[in-house]
Structures are given as C-alpha cells and as structure tokens.
C-alpha cells in the first residue's frame, strides 16, 4: 500500500524553560487503506501527535514525510497545499461557520478551489444524501442537531475526496447513535475507496472500528495492536483489556 505519511523519531518539547517533552521518540506510518486509532490518557500527547502527523504542527526533532517527501525540504506554502489537497479534518466541535448554511459550509473548500457552481451543488447534494443531511442543506448550523452538524462537518471534509481523514475525538459531542453513524461513514470510505483514517478517541467502542490501535503513554508508544482477522467485537474486548491494564498502571504509578 502506498505510503501517505511517515513520522520517524518524533520529539516534541513545549516551553523554553520548563521543557515539557510531550512526544518522546515516536514513530508511525500511515498508508493508503489504513484505519489507525490513537488512544491514551488525557495529556499523553494524542492531539500533539495528530497535529504533527497532519503537518498542522512541527516536531522539535524527527522527520515527517508526506508522499515520500520530507516536509522540511518544502516551503510552508507547498506543505499547506499538500495538506489542503490530501487531508480532510473532522473536529470535535465541528468548526462550522455559523453565518453560512449547511450547503455553503460543505462546499466552502470547493469554492476556494474555483470549482463551478453547478458541480459544487451536485457534489454537495450527493454527499448530503449519503450522510442523511439533504433535508437540512439550506438551514444554518444553529438550526440543526448535533448529529446533523457533525455529519455536515464530515461532508465538508469528505467532499474533496481526501486521501486521509484526520479526526480528533470526532464523537466527543455526539450521542451513541450518532457516534456509530459517523464511524460507519468513515469505515465505508475506508473500505470502498481506501481512504486512510487517522483518529483519536478515548472510547473503546469507537476505537474498535479501526484496523490498528496505537496506545500512547507519557508521549511514548506503549502498545500497538493490529486487528488482523478479529471481528469488531473481539477487537473491542482486546482494546478494553489494554485500556483497563493501562488504567491499572496509572493507579500503580500513583501508589
Ligand atoms: P492529549 O490530546 O492526549 O490530551 P495533548 O497532546 O493535547 O494531549 O497535550 C499533551 C501535553 O502537552 C499536555 O500536558 C498539554 O498540557 C501540553 N501541551 C499541549 N499543547 C501545548 C502548547 N501549545 N504549549 C504548551 N504545552 C502544551
Ligand atoms: Mg487531545
């Protein structure tokens, strides 16, 4: 499978004086068709890792390759273009623009890319039927439910057919039904088109949709779990096992 992003020996240190080492020599490769979930206790560096992997943030040390090219050999504008063309971001708080309708929110990146009006409308309507938000296209975000807003945010991320979806706690503001609906959408894209998914969650049930689990502890990769031939349910139980062992470790550390 073709490599999209590879991160080698990543170290991230915050602060001039206190020097908080948030990522401590982590490695990860994301290929086409991958579905990777990052888990770990609060403050373990999950968001930082996701931001560094998706070129939103830069590491203090280490190498990030995007499409096999070192991002430090590219101009910032080039990296921004790659990111814009290849990655669809889905955030926990949706990040929709309140003054735009759902239709306008979903199409915004195509407008910026100078795609014609007719084509934008067709693509927007197709994807919104798929995500069950067709009937709210001409409403504003504050007239929609949380689930509808999250699906609109996902539609906005998916409409450009990105090679990679990056999602930080995408179900954090959703109820169970809407959470599973969102993950099924990700899963379908992953299976049908080989779209790679890189996601952070603290929910073992949500993590069980992934094909690979990376567990962070204190900025280090503590465990990597491949789903292999396991069913989603079997994988879920393995994840629960690991998360409960990790919680046990935390208790031990606290004495
Ligand atoms: P997680 O997503 O796993 O909860 P984060 O990656 O958000 O963890 O944060 C890891 C650690 O880095 C935390 O201790 C957090 O306070 C710290 N941190 C995150 N962002 C910054 C920043 N911009 N400046 C300083 N410290 C930060
Ligand atoms: Mg976080």
Tab-separated table of C-alpha atoms and ligand atoms in Angstrom:
chain	number	residue	atom	x	y	z
A	1	UNK	CA	0.000	0.000	0.000
A	2	UNK	CA	1.197	3.472	-0.845
A	3	UNK	CA	2.619	5.494	1.993
A	4	UNK	CA	0.937	8.812	2.789
A	5	UNK	CA	2.678	9.990	5.940
A	6	UNK	CA	5.618	8.653	7.841
A	7	UNK	CA	6.873	10.055	11.112
A	8	UNK	CA	10.291	8.985	12.408
A	9	UNK	CA	11.840	9.604	15.818
A	10	UNK	CA	9.467	12.428	16.600
A	11	UNK	CA	10.234	14.518	19.647
A	12	UNK	CA	8.076	17.459	20.669
A	13	UNK	CA	9.095	19.721	23.501
A	14	UNK	CA	6.977	22.627	24.719
A	15	UNK	CA	8.276	25.618	26.612
A	16	UNK	CA	11.616	27.411	26.631
A	17	UNK	CA	12.402	26.862	30.299
A	18	UNK	CA	10.237	24.068	31.644
A	19	UNK	CA	10.844	21.903	28.535
A	20	UNK	CA	7.858	19.634	28.674
A	21	UNK	CA	8.607	16.602	26.493
A	22	UNK	CA	5.190	15.757	25.075
A	23	UNK	CA	6.324	13.316	22.371
A	24	UNK	CA	9.329	11.186	23.129
A	25	UNK	CA	10.723	9.426	20.081
A	26	UNK	CA	7.522	8.184	18.432
A	27	UNK	CA	7.238	6.548	15.007
A	28	UNK	CA	4.209	5.927	12.842
A	29	UNK	CA	3.470	5.342	9.177
A	30	UNK	CA	0.056	5.848	7.625
A	31	UNK	CA	-0.535	4.084	4.318
A	32	UNK	CA	-3.464	4.178	1.920
A	33	UNK	CA	-6.221	1.959	3.278
A	34	UNK	CA	-5.072	2.251	6.908
A	35	UNK	CA	-7.520	2.939	9.713
A	36	UNK	CA	-5.459	3.921	12.739
A	37	UNK	CA	-6.784	4.918	16.121
A	38	UNK	CA	-4.666	6.650	18.762
A	39	UNK	CA	-5.701	6.187	22.388
A	40	UNK	CA	-4.151	7.136	25.703
A	41	UNK	CA	-4.827	9.004	28.927
A	42	UNK	CA	-5.604	12.715	28.879
A	43	UNK	CA	-2.388	14.684	28.399
A	44	UNK	CA	-0.468	11.730	26.917
A	45	UNK	CA	0.191	13.666	23.699
A	46	UNK	CA	-2.546	12.329	21.383
A	47	UNK	CA	-3.591	15.685	19.916
A	48	UNK	CA	0.002	16.820	19.609
A	49	UNK	CA	0.877	13.617	17.744
A	50	UNK	CA	-2.124	14.006	15.428
A	51	UNK	CA	-1.207	17.635	14.705
A	52	UNK	CA	2.408	16.769	13.986
A	53	UNK	CA	1.402	13.854	11.733
A	54	UNK	CA	-1.009	16.044	9.792
A	55	UNK	CA	1.596	18.845	9.406
A	56	UNK	CA	-0.505	21.309	11.403
A	57	UNK	CA	2.292	21.434	13.991
A	58	UNK	CA	6.035	20.839	13.586
A	59	UNK	CA	8.105	18.498	15.729
A	60	UNK	CA	11.089	19.703	17.733
A	61	UNK	CA	13.130	16.833	16.278
A	62	UNK	CA	12.489	13.986	13.876
A	63	UNK	CA	11.346	13.568	10.281
A	64	UNK	CA	7.911	13.827	8.725
A	65	UNK	CA	7.488	12.571	5.189
A	66	UNK	CA	4.404	13.389	3.163
A	67	UNK	CA	4.015	11.427	-0.088
A	68	UNK	CA	7.596	10.267	0.456
A	69	UNK	CA	8.993	13.816	0.629
A	70	UNK	CA	10.484	15.364	3.725
A	71	UNK	CA	8.275	18.312	4.712
A	72	UNK	CA	11.344	20.199	5.945
A	73	UNK	CA	12.606	20.268	2.348
A	74	UNK	CA	9.439	22.027	1.187
A	75	UNK	CA	8.256	25.598	1.556
A	76	UNK	CA	5.484	26.246	4.042
A	77	UNK	CA	3.152	27.122	1.152
A	78	UNK	CA	3.866	23.785	-0.518
A	79	UNK	CA	3.152	21.866	2.694
A	80	UNK	CA	-0.076	23.862	3.150
A	81	UNK	CA	-1.124	22.969	-0.414
A	82	UNK	CA	-0.401	19.265	0.147
A	83	UNK	CA	-2.322	19.325	3.405
A	84	UNK	CA	-5.230	21.136	1.812
A	85	UNK	CA	-5.368	18.729	-1.146
A	86	UNK	CA	-4.813	15.490	0.748
A	87	UNK	CA	-6.313	15.766	4.225
A	88	UNK	CA	-9.891	16.177	5.420
A	89	UNK	CA	-10.109	17.341	9.035
A	90	UNK	CA	-13.011	16.489	11.334
A	91	UNK	CA	-13.050	18.241	14.697
A	92	UNK	CA	-14.899	17.547	17.914
A	93	UNK	CA	-16.544	20.981	17.936
A	94	UNK	CA	-17.464	20.720	14.229
A	95	UNK	CA	-15.953	24.127	13.298
A	96	UNK	CA	-18.847	25.053	11.041
A	97	UNK	CA	-19.279	28.706	10.078
A	98	UNK	CA	-22.461	29.937	11.796
A	99	UNK	CA	-23.296	32.581	9.188
A	100	UNK	CA	-23.250	30.076	6.303
A	101	UNK	CA	-25.906	27.468	5.520
A	102	UNK	CA	-25.036	23.787	5.741
A	103	UNK	CA	-24.848	23.726	1.922
A	104	UNK	CA	-22.364	26.623	1.918
A	105	UNK	CA	-20.334	25.110	4.744
A	106	UNK	CA	-19.993	21.792	2.932
A	107	UNK	CA	-18.989	23.425	-0.370
A	108	UNK	CA	-16.614	26.019	1.025
A	109	UNK	CA	-13.350	24.319	0.063
A	110	UNK	CA	-14.605	23.658	-3.469
A	111	UNK	CA	-15.492	27.349	-3.789
A	112	UNK	CA	-11.945	28.182	-2.715
A	113	UNK	CA	-10.636	25.727	-5.327
A	114	UNK	CA	-12.669	27.548	-8.017
A	115	UNK	CA	-14.904	24.588	-8.820
A	116	UNK	CA	-18.008	25.632	-10.794
A	117	UNK	CA	-21.297	26.309	-9.025
A	118	UNK	CA	-23.248	23.524	-10.739
A	119	UNK	CA	-20.631	20.916	-9.898
A	120	UNK	CA	-20.379	22.095	-6.277
A	121	UNK	CA	-24.142	21.827	-5.905
A	122	UNK	CA	-24.233	18.335	-7.396
A	123	UNK	CA	-21.386	17.099	-5.187
A	124	UNK	CA	-22.897	18.724	-2.099
A	125	UNK	CA	-26.293	17.163	-2.742
A	126	UNK	CA	-24.837	13.716	-3.479
A	127	UNK	CA	-22.760	13.612	-0.313
A	128	UNK	CA	-25.527	15.052	1.844
A	129	UNK	CA	-27.933	12.326	0.685
A	130	UNK	CA	-25.258	9.832	1.624
A	131	UNK	CA	-24.849	11.353	5.071
A	132	UNK	CA	-28.564	11.856	5.655
A	133	UNK	CA	-28.485	15.668	5.849
A	134	UNK	CA	-30.078	16.522	2.485
A	135	UNK	CA	-33.160	17.986	4.148
A	136	UNK	CA	-31.125	20.460	6.250
A	137	UNK	CA	-28.894	21.761	3.426
A	138	UNK	CA	-30.467	25.209	3.433
A	139	UNK	CA	-30.615	25.571	7.189
A	140	UNK	CA	-27.996	27.242	9.358
A	141	UNK	CA	-25.862	25.215	11.802
A	142	UNK	CA	-27.769	26.510	14.849
A	143	UNK	CA	-30.995	25.134	13.349
A	144	UNK	CA	-29.553	21.618	13.196
A	145	UNK	CA	-28.994	18.855	15.738
A	146	UNK	CA	-25.521	17.912	16.985
A	147	UNK	CA	-25.536	14.791	14.817
A	148	UNK	CA	-26.537	16.761	11.725
A	149	UNK	CA	-23.800	19.312	12.375
A	150	UNK	CA	-21.182	16.612	12.809
A	151	UNK	CA	-22.311	14.920	9.584
A	152	UNK	CA	-22.120	18.305	7.822
A	153	UNK	CA	-18.577	18.756	9.135
A	154	UNK	CA	-17.757	15.260	7.861
A	155	UNK	CA	-19.327	16.040	4.488
A	156	UNK	CA	-17.152	19.149	4.273
A	157	UNK	CA	-14.087	17.004	4.991
A	158	UNK	CA	-15.068	14.222	2.563
A	159	UNK	CA	-16.287	16.257	-0.412
A	160	UNK	CA	-12.763	16.826	-1.746
A	161	UNK	CA	-12.086	13.062	-1.689
A	162	UNK	CA	-9.049	13.425	0.573
A	163	UNK	CA	-6.571	10.565	0.749
A	164	UNK	CA	-6.550	10.901	4.521
A	165	UNK	CA	-9.154	11.802	7.119
A	166	UNK	CA	-7.775	13.185	10.371
A	167	UNK	CA	-10.206	13.280	13.282
A	168	UNK	CA	-9.501	14.323	16.884
A	169	UNK	CA	-12.221	12.974	19.207
A	170	UNK	CA	-14.810	13.317	16.410
A	171	UNK	CA	-17.575	11.762	18.511
A	172	UNK	CA	-16.809	13.792	21.645
A	173	UNK	CA	-20.003	15.815	21.305
A	174	UNK	CA	-22.242	13.082	19.901
A	175	UNK	CA	-24.662	10.575	21.411
A	176	UNK	CA	-24.128	6.848	20.854
A	177	UNK	CA	-26.357	6.540	17.777
A	178	UNK	CA	-24.749	9.476	16.003
A	179	UNK	CA	-21.249	8.329	17.015
A	180	UNK	CA	-21.749	4.940	15.407
A	181	UNK	CA	-23.326	6.516	12.332
A	182	UNK	CA	-20.243	8.709	11.887
A	183	UNK	CA	-17.837	5.801	12.327
A	184	UNK	CA	-19.786	3.733	9.804
A	185	UNK	CA	-19.325	6.573	7.305
A	186	UNK	CA	-15.571	6.581	7.942
A	187	UNK	CA	-15.482	2.800	7.694
A	188	UNK	CA	-17.341	2.803	4.367
A	189	UNK	CA	-14.934	5.369	2.870
A	190	UNK	CA	-12.025	3.321	4.168
A	191	UNK	CA	-13.348	0.080	2.685
A	192	UNK	CA	-14.747	1.442	-0.595
A	193	UNK	CA	-12.064	3.950	-1.588
A	194	UNK	CA	-9.097	3.027	0.606
A	195	UNK	CA	-9.279	6.444	2.262
A	196	UNK	CA	-6.872	6.347	5.196
A	197	UNK	CA	-8.282	7.318	8.590
A	198	UNK	CA	-6.263	8.636	11.495
A	199	UNK	CA	-8.371	9.207	14.572
A	200	UNK	CA	-8.066	9.940	18.277
A	201	UNK	CA	-10.704	8.712	20.710
A	202	UNK	CA	-10.984	7.711	24.349
A	203	UNK	CA	-13.951	5.441	23.613
A	204	UNK	CA	-13.049	1.746	23.159
A	205	UNK	CA	-16.256	1.108	21.239
A	206	UNK	CA	-15.396	3.833	18.727
A	207	UNK	CA	-11.776	2.617	18.567
A	208	UNK	CA	-12.997	-0.871	17.619
A	209	UNK	CA	-13.874	0.403	14.127
A	210	UNK	CA	-10.153	0.874	13.432
A	211	UNK	CA	-7.795	-1.725	11.998
A	212	UNK	CA	-4.894	-0.669	14.172
A	213	UNK	CA	-4.640	0.767	17.645
A	214	UNK	CA	-1.735	2.852	18.896
A	215	UNK	CA	-1.674	3.426	22.621
A	216	UNK	CA	0.269	6.437	23.922
A	217	UNK	CA	1.537	6.764	27.462
A	218	UNK	CA	3.582	9.807	28.573
A	219	UNK	CA	4.472	10.693	24.992
A	220	UNK	CA	5.711	7.218	24.127
A	221	UNK	CA	4.022	4.454	22.158
A	222	UNK	CA	3.173	1.918	24.847
A	223	UNK	CA	1.277	-0.602	22.692
A	224	UNK	CA	0.384	-1.265	19.083
A	225	UNK	CA	-2.485	-3.602	18.356
A	226	UNK	CA	-3.403	-4.879	14.897
A	227	UNK	CA	-6.944	-6.029	14.408
A	228	UNK	CA	-5.896	-8.771	11.997
A	229	UNK	CA	-8.713	-11.256	11.491
A	230	UNK	CA	-10.563	-10.321	14.671
A	231	UNK	CA	-14.211	-9.306	14.441
A	232	UNK	CA	-15.027	-5.810	15.624
A	233	UNK	CA	-16.434	-7.253	18.839
A	234	UNK	CA	-13.317	-9.343	19.522
A	235	UNK	CA	-11.135	-6.314	18.788
A	236	UNK	CA	-13.288	-4.240	21.156
A	237	UNK	CA	-12.650	-6.697	24.001
A	238	UNK	CA	-8.901	-6.568	23.324
A	239	UNK	CA	-8.985	-2.782	23.424
A	240	UNK	CA	-10.960	-2.804	26.680
A	241	UNK	CA	-8.355	-5.179	28.065
A	242	UNK	CA	-5.495	-2.859	27.141
A	243	UNK	CA	-7.211	0.309	28.374
A	244	UNK	CA	-8.039	-1.309	31.709
A	245	UNK	CA	-4.458	-2.556	32.084
A	246	UNK	CA	-3.225	0.946	31.297
A	247	UNK	CA	-5.589	2.394	33.926
A	248	UNK	CA	-4.233	-0.172	36.389
A	249	UNK	CA	-0.705	1.085	35.596
A	250	UNK	CA	-1.811	4.637	36.340
A	251	UNK	CA	-3.065	3.536	39.761
A	252	UNK	CA	0.230	1.754	40.414
A	253	UNK	CA	2.196	4.890	39.484
A	254	UNK	CA	0.060	6.943	41.876
A	255	UNK	CA	0.873	4.419	44.589
B	1	LIG	P1	-3.982	14.702	24.766
B	1	LIG	O1	-4.592	15.079	23.459
B	1	LIG	O2	-3.509	13.295	24.840
B	1	LIG	O3	-4.882	15.017	25.936
B	1	LIG	P2	-2.124	16.882	24.217
B	1	LIG	O4	-1.325	16.478	23.042
B	1	LIG	O5	-3.237	17.865	23.995
B	1	LIG	O6	-2.663	15.594	24.980
B	1	LIG	O7	-1.159	17.521	25.311
B	1	LIG	C1	-0.057	16.811	25.845
B	1	LIG	C2	0.643	17.692	26.855
B	1	LIG	O8	1.201	18.824	26.209
B	1	LIG	C3	-0.258	18.221	27.951
B	1	LIG	O9	0.470	18.224	29.154
B	1	LIG	C4	-0.550	19.636	27.486
B	1	LIG	O10	-0.814	20.457	28.590
B	1	LIG	C5	0.725	20.013	26.780
B	1	LIG	N1	0.511	20.983	25.682
B	1	LIG	C6	-0.283	20.822	24.620
B	1	LIG	N2	-0.241	21.860	23.781
B	1	LIG	C7	0.631	22.743	24.358
B	1	LIG	C8	1.124	24.040	23.984
B	1	LIG	N3	0.754	24.636	22.848
B	1	LIG	N4	2.015	24.634	24.807
B	1	LIG	C9	2.427	24.030	25.952
B	1	LIG	N5	2.010	22.824	26.354
B	1	LIG	C10	1.123	22.178	25.573
B	2	LIG	MG1	-6.489	15.866	22.850
